C-alpha cells in the first residue's frame, strides 16, 4: 500500500532521493532553457531544439569547397581572442547575414544575434583563452579541436573552468561563416560553476559516475 512508502525508512530514503533527482532535473531543464535563445522553430514534427536546427543547416548551407588558408587562420585568431573588447566587431566581419550558430548558450540564425552575443560576453567581463589542438578539413567541413580556459563571474565569485570542445564550421564562397556548431561539455565548462545551479549539475553527474571497486 502507498502508506508503506512513508513508514519504512529505506523506502523513505529512496523516495526522498528520487524526488530530489526529479526536482534537480526539472530545475536544470527550466534554467537551461532560459539560457538558450531559439529564434528558429524546430523542424516540422520535431521538438528536439538545436539538433533539428543543425540537421536542417547541413542541408541549407552546403558551404564552399575551397576554404582559403587565410580565411581559416582569421577565424582561428578570432576564436583564440573571444572576450576581447573588439570581439563583436570581428564577429560582424566573419559571420554571414543568414547562418546557423549554436554554442550551447545561443542558437541563432542571424548575424546580428551572434554579434550581440559576443558583445555581451565581452561586456560581462569574461576572459576566454582558446588553444587550438588540431584542425581537420574534409570538403566544405572544417572541425576545430580546442581547449578552452574561461574566467567569469556568474554572481559575485570569480571562477575558472577548463574544457575541451570541437567547432564544426562551414564557409560560403565569400569566406563568411554559415555554420558554427560547437560540441562541448557546457555542464562542466559553465553550468557547474554557477551557484546553486552548479550543485545540481554536480549532483546529477555523480549519479552517473561508476562506483569505485
Coordinates of C-alpha atoms in Angstrom, one line a residue:
X1 CA 0.0 0.0 0.0
X2 CA 1.0 3.6 -0.5
X3 CA 1.2 4.2 3.2
X4 CA 4.2 1.9 3.5
X5 CA 6.2 4.3 1.4
X6 CA 6.1 6.8 4.3
X7 CA 6.6 4.3 7.1
X8 CA 9.6 2.2 6.0
X9 CA 12.9 4.1 6.4
X10 CA 14.5 2.5 3.3
X11 CA 11.5 3.5 1.2
X12 CA 11.5 7.0 2.7
X13 CA 15.2 7.4 1.7
X14 CA 14.6 6.1 -1.8
X15 CA 11.6 8.4 -2.2
X16 CA 13.4 11.5 -1.0
X17 CA 16.4 10.7 -3.3
X18 CA 14.1 10.2 -6.3
X19 CA 12.2 13.4 -5.6
X20 CA 15.5 15.4 -5.2
X21 CA 16.7 14.0 -8.5
X22 CA 13.4 14.8 -10.3
X23 CA 13.4 18.3 -8.8
X24 CA 17.1 19.0 -9.8
X25 CA 16.5 17.7 -13.3
X26 CA 13.4 19.9 -13.8
X27 CA 15.2 22.9 -12.4
X28 CA 18.2 22.4 -14.7
X29 CA 16.0 22.0 -17.8
X30 CA 14.0 25.1 -17.0
X31 CA 17.1 27.2 -16.2
X32 CA 19.0 25.8 -19.1
X33 CA 16.1 26.7 -21.4
X34 CA 16.3 30.3 -20.2
X35 CA 19.9 30.4 -21.3
X36 CA 19.2 29.4 -24.8
X37 CA 17.8 31.7 -27.4
X38 CA 16.0 29.8 -30.2
X39 CA 14.7 32.2 -32.8
X40 CA 14.1 29.4 -35.3
X41 CA 11.4 26.8 -34.6
X42 CA 12.4 23.1 -34.9
X43 CA 11.7 21.1 -38.0
X44 CA 8.1 20.1 -38.5
X45 CA 7.1 17.3 -36.2
X46 CA 10.3 17.6 -34.1
X47 CA 10.8 19.1 -30.7
X48 CA 14.5 18.4 -30.1
X49 CA 15.8 22.0 -30.5
X50 CA 19.3 22.6 -31.8
X51 CA 19.8 19.0 -33.2
X52 CA 16.9 19.6 -35.6
X53 CA 18.2 23.1 -36.5
X54 CA 21.7 21.7 -37.0
X55 CA 20.5 18.9 -39.3
X56 CA 18.5 21.5 -41.3
X57 CA 21.5 23.7 -41.6
X58 CA 23.6 20.9 -43.1
X59 CA 21.1 20.9 -46.0
X60 CA 20.5 24.6 -46.2
X61 CA 24.2 25.7 -46.1
X62 CA 26.3 23.3 -48.1
X63 CA 29.3 25.7 -47.9
X64 CA 32.1 26.3 -50.3
X65 CA 34.6 23.5 -51.0
X66 CA 37.6 25.7 -51.2
X67 CA 38.3 27.4 -47.9
X68 CA 41.3 29.6 -48.2
X69 CA 44.0 29.2 -45.6
X70 CA 43.9 32.8 -44.6
X71 CA 40.1 32.6 -44.1
X72 CA 40.6 29.7 -41.6
X73 CA 43.5 31.5 -39.9
X74 CA 41.4 34.6 -39.4
X75 CA 38.7 32.6 -37.7
X76 CA 41.1 30.7 -35.5
X77 CA 42.6 34.0 -34.4
X78 CA 39.1 35.3 -33.6
X79 CA 38.3 32.2 -31.6
X80 CA 41.5 32.5 -29.6
X81 CA 40.6 36.0 -28.5
X82 CA 36.9 35.7 -27.6
X83 CA 36.2 38.1 -24.8
X84 CA 38.4 41.0 -26.1
X85 CA 36.8 44.4 -26.5
X86 CA 36.5 44.1 -30.3
X87 CA 35.2 40.6 -30.4
X88 CA 31.7 41.7 -31.6
X89 CA 33.3 43.9 -34.3
X90 CA 35.3 41.0 -35.7
X91 CA 32.3 38.7 -35.5
X92 CA 30.4 41.2 -37.7
X93 CA 33.1 40.7 -40.3
X94 CA 33.4 36.9 -40.0
X95 CA 29.8 35.7 -40.0
X96 CA 27.3 35.7 -42.8
X97 CA 23.9 37.5 -42.5
X98 CA 22.0 34.2 -42.6
X99 CA 23.6 31.3 -40.8
X100 CA 23.3 28.6 -38.2
X101 CA 25.1 29.4 -35.0
X102 CA 24.9 27.2 -31.8
X103 CA 27.4 27.2 -28.9
X104 CA 25.3 25.7 -26.1
X105 CA 24.5 29.3 -24.9
X106 CA 22.9 30.6 -28.0
X107 CA 21.0 29.2 -31.0
X108 CA 20.7 31.8 -33.8
X109 CA 20.1 32.3 -37.5
X110 CA 21.1 35.9 -38.0
X111 CA 24.5 37.7 -37.8
X112 CA 23.1 40.5 -35.6
X113 CA 22.2 37.9 -32.9
X114 CA 25.7 36.5 -32.9
X115 CA 27.3 39.9 -32.8
X116 CA 25.1 40.8 -29.8
X117 CA 26.0 37.5 -28.1
X118 CA 29.8 38.1 -28.4
X119 CA 29.4 41.7 -27.3
X120 CA 27.6 40.6 -24.1
X121 CA 30.4 38.1 -23.4
X122 CA 33.0 40.9 -23.5
X123 CA 30.8 43.3 -21.5
X124 CA 30.2 40.6 -18.9
X125 CA 33.9 40.6 -18.1
X126 CA 34.6 37.0 -19.2
X127 CA 38.2 36.2 -20.1
X128 CA 38.5 33.3 -22.6
X129 CA 41.7 31.7 -23.7
X130 CA 41.4 29.1 -26.5
X131 CA 44.2 26.8 -27.6
X132 CA 43.8 25.1 -31.0
X133 CA 44.8 21.5 -30.7
X134 CA 44.1 20.4 -34.2
X135 CA 42.3 21.4 -37.4
X136 CA 40.6 18.9 -39.6
X137 CA 39.1 19.6 -43.0
X138 CA 37.1 17.4 -45.4
X139 CA 35.4 19.1 -48.3
X140 CA 33.4 22.0 -47.1
X141 CA 33.6 20.9 -43.5
X142 CA 36.1 22.2 -41.0
X143 CA 36.5 20.9 -37.5
X144 CA 38.5 22.8 -34.9
X145 CA 39.5 20.8 -31.8
X146 CA 40.3 23.1 -28.9
X147 CA 41.0 23.5 -25.2
X148 CA 39.3 26.5 -23.5
X149 CA 40.0 28.2 -20.2
X150 CA 37.4 30.7 -19.2
X151 CA 37.3 33.0 -16.2
X152 CA 33.9 34.6 -15.4
X153 CA 31.8 35.8 -12.5
X154 CA 28.4 34.2 -12.6
X155 CA 27.3 36.1 -9.4
X156 CA 29.9 37.5 -7.0
X157 CA 32.7 35.0 -7.0
X158 CA 35.1 34.7 -10.0
X159 CA 35.6 31.1 -11.2
X160 CA 37.7 29.4 -13.7
X161 CA 36.8 26.5 -15.9
X162 CA 38.7 24.4 -18.4
X163 CA 37.1 22.3 -21.0
X164 CA 37.6 20.6 -24.4
X165 CA 35.4 21.1 -27.4
X166 CA 35.0 20.9 -31.2
X167 CA 33.7 23.5 -33.5
X168 CA 32.2 22.5 -36.9
X169 CA 32.4 25.2 -39.5
X170 CA 31.2 25.8 -43.0
X171 CA 32.0 28.9 -45.0
X172 CA 30.3 30.4 -48.0
X173 CA 32.1 31.4 -51.2
X174 CA 32.7 34.8 -49.8
X175 CA 34.6 33.3 -46.8
X176 CA 31.9 34.0 -44.3
X177 CA 30.8 31.5 -41.7
X178 CA 27.4 30.0 -42.4
X179 CA 27.6 27.1 -39.9
X180 CA 29.1 27.4 -36.5
X181 CA 28.2 24.4 -34.3
X182 CA 30.0 23.8 -31.0
X183 CA 30.2 20.4 -29.3
X184 CA 31.4 20.8 -25.7
X185 CA 30.6 19.9 -22.2
X186 CA 28.7 23.1 -21.2
X187 CA 27.7 21.3 -17.9
X188 CA 31.2 21.1 -16.6
X189 CA 32.5 24.1 -18.6
X190 CA 29.9 26.6 -17.5
X191 CA 26.8 25.5 -15.6
X192 CA 28.6 23.5 -12.9
X193 CA 30.3 26.8 -11.8
X194 CA 27.0 28.7 -11.4
X195 CA 26.0 29.0 -7.7
X196 CA 23.0 26.8 -6.7
X197 CA 22.7 25.5 -10.3
X198 CA 26.2 24.1 -10.2
X199 CA 25.4 22.0 -7.1
X200 CA 22.5 20.4 -9.0
X201 CA 24.7 19.7 -12.1
X202 CA 27.4 18.0 -10.0
X203 CA 24.8 16.0 -8.0
X204 CA 23.3 14.7 -11.2
X205 CA 26.7 13.9 -12.6
X206 CA 27.6 11.8 -9.5
X207 CA 24.6 9.6 -10.1
X208 CA 26.1 8.5 -13.4
X209 CA 29.7 8.0 -12.1
X210 CA 30.5 4.3 -11.6
X211 CA 31.3 3.3 -8.0
X212 CA 34.9 2.5 -7.4
X213 CA 35.6 -1.2 -7.0

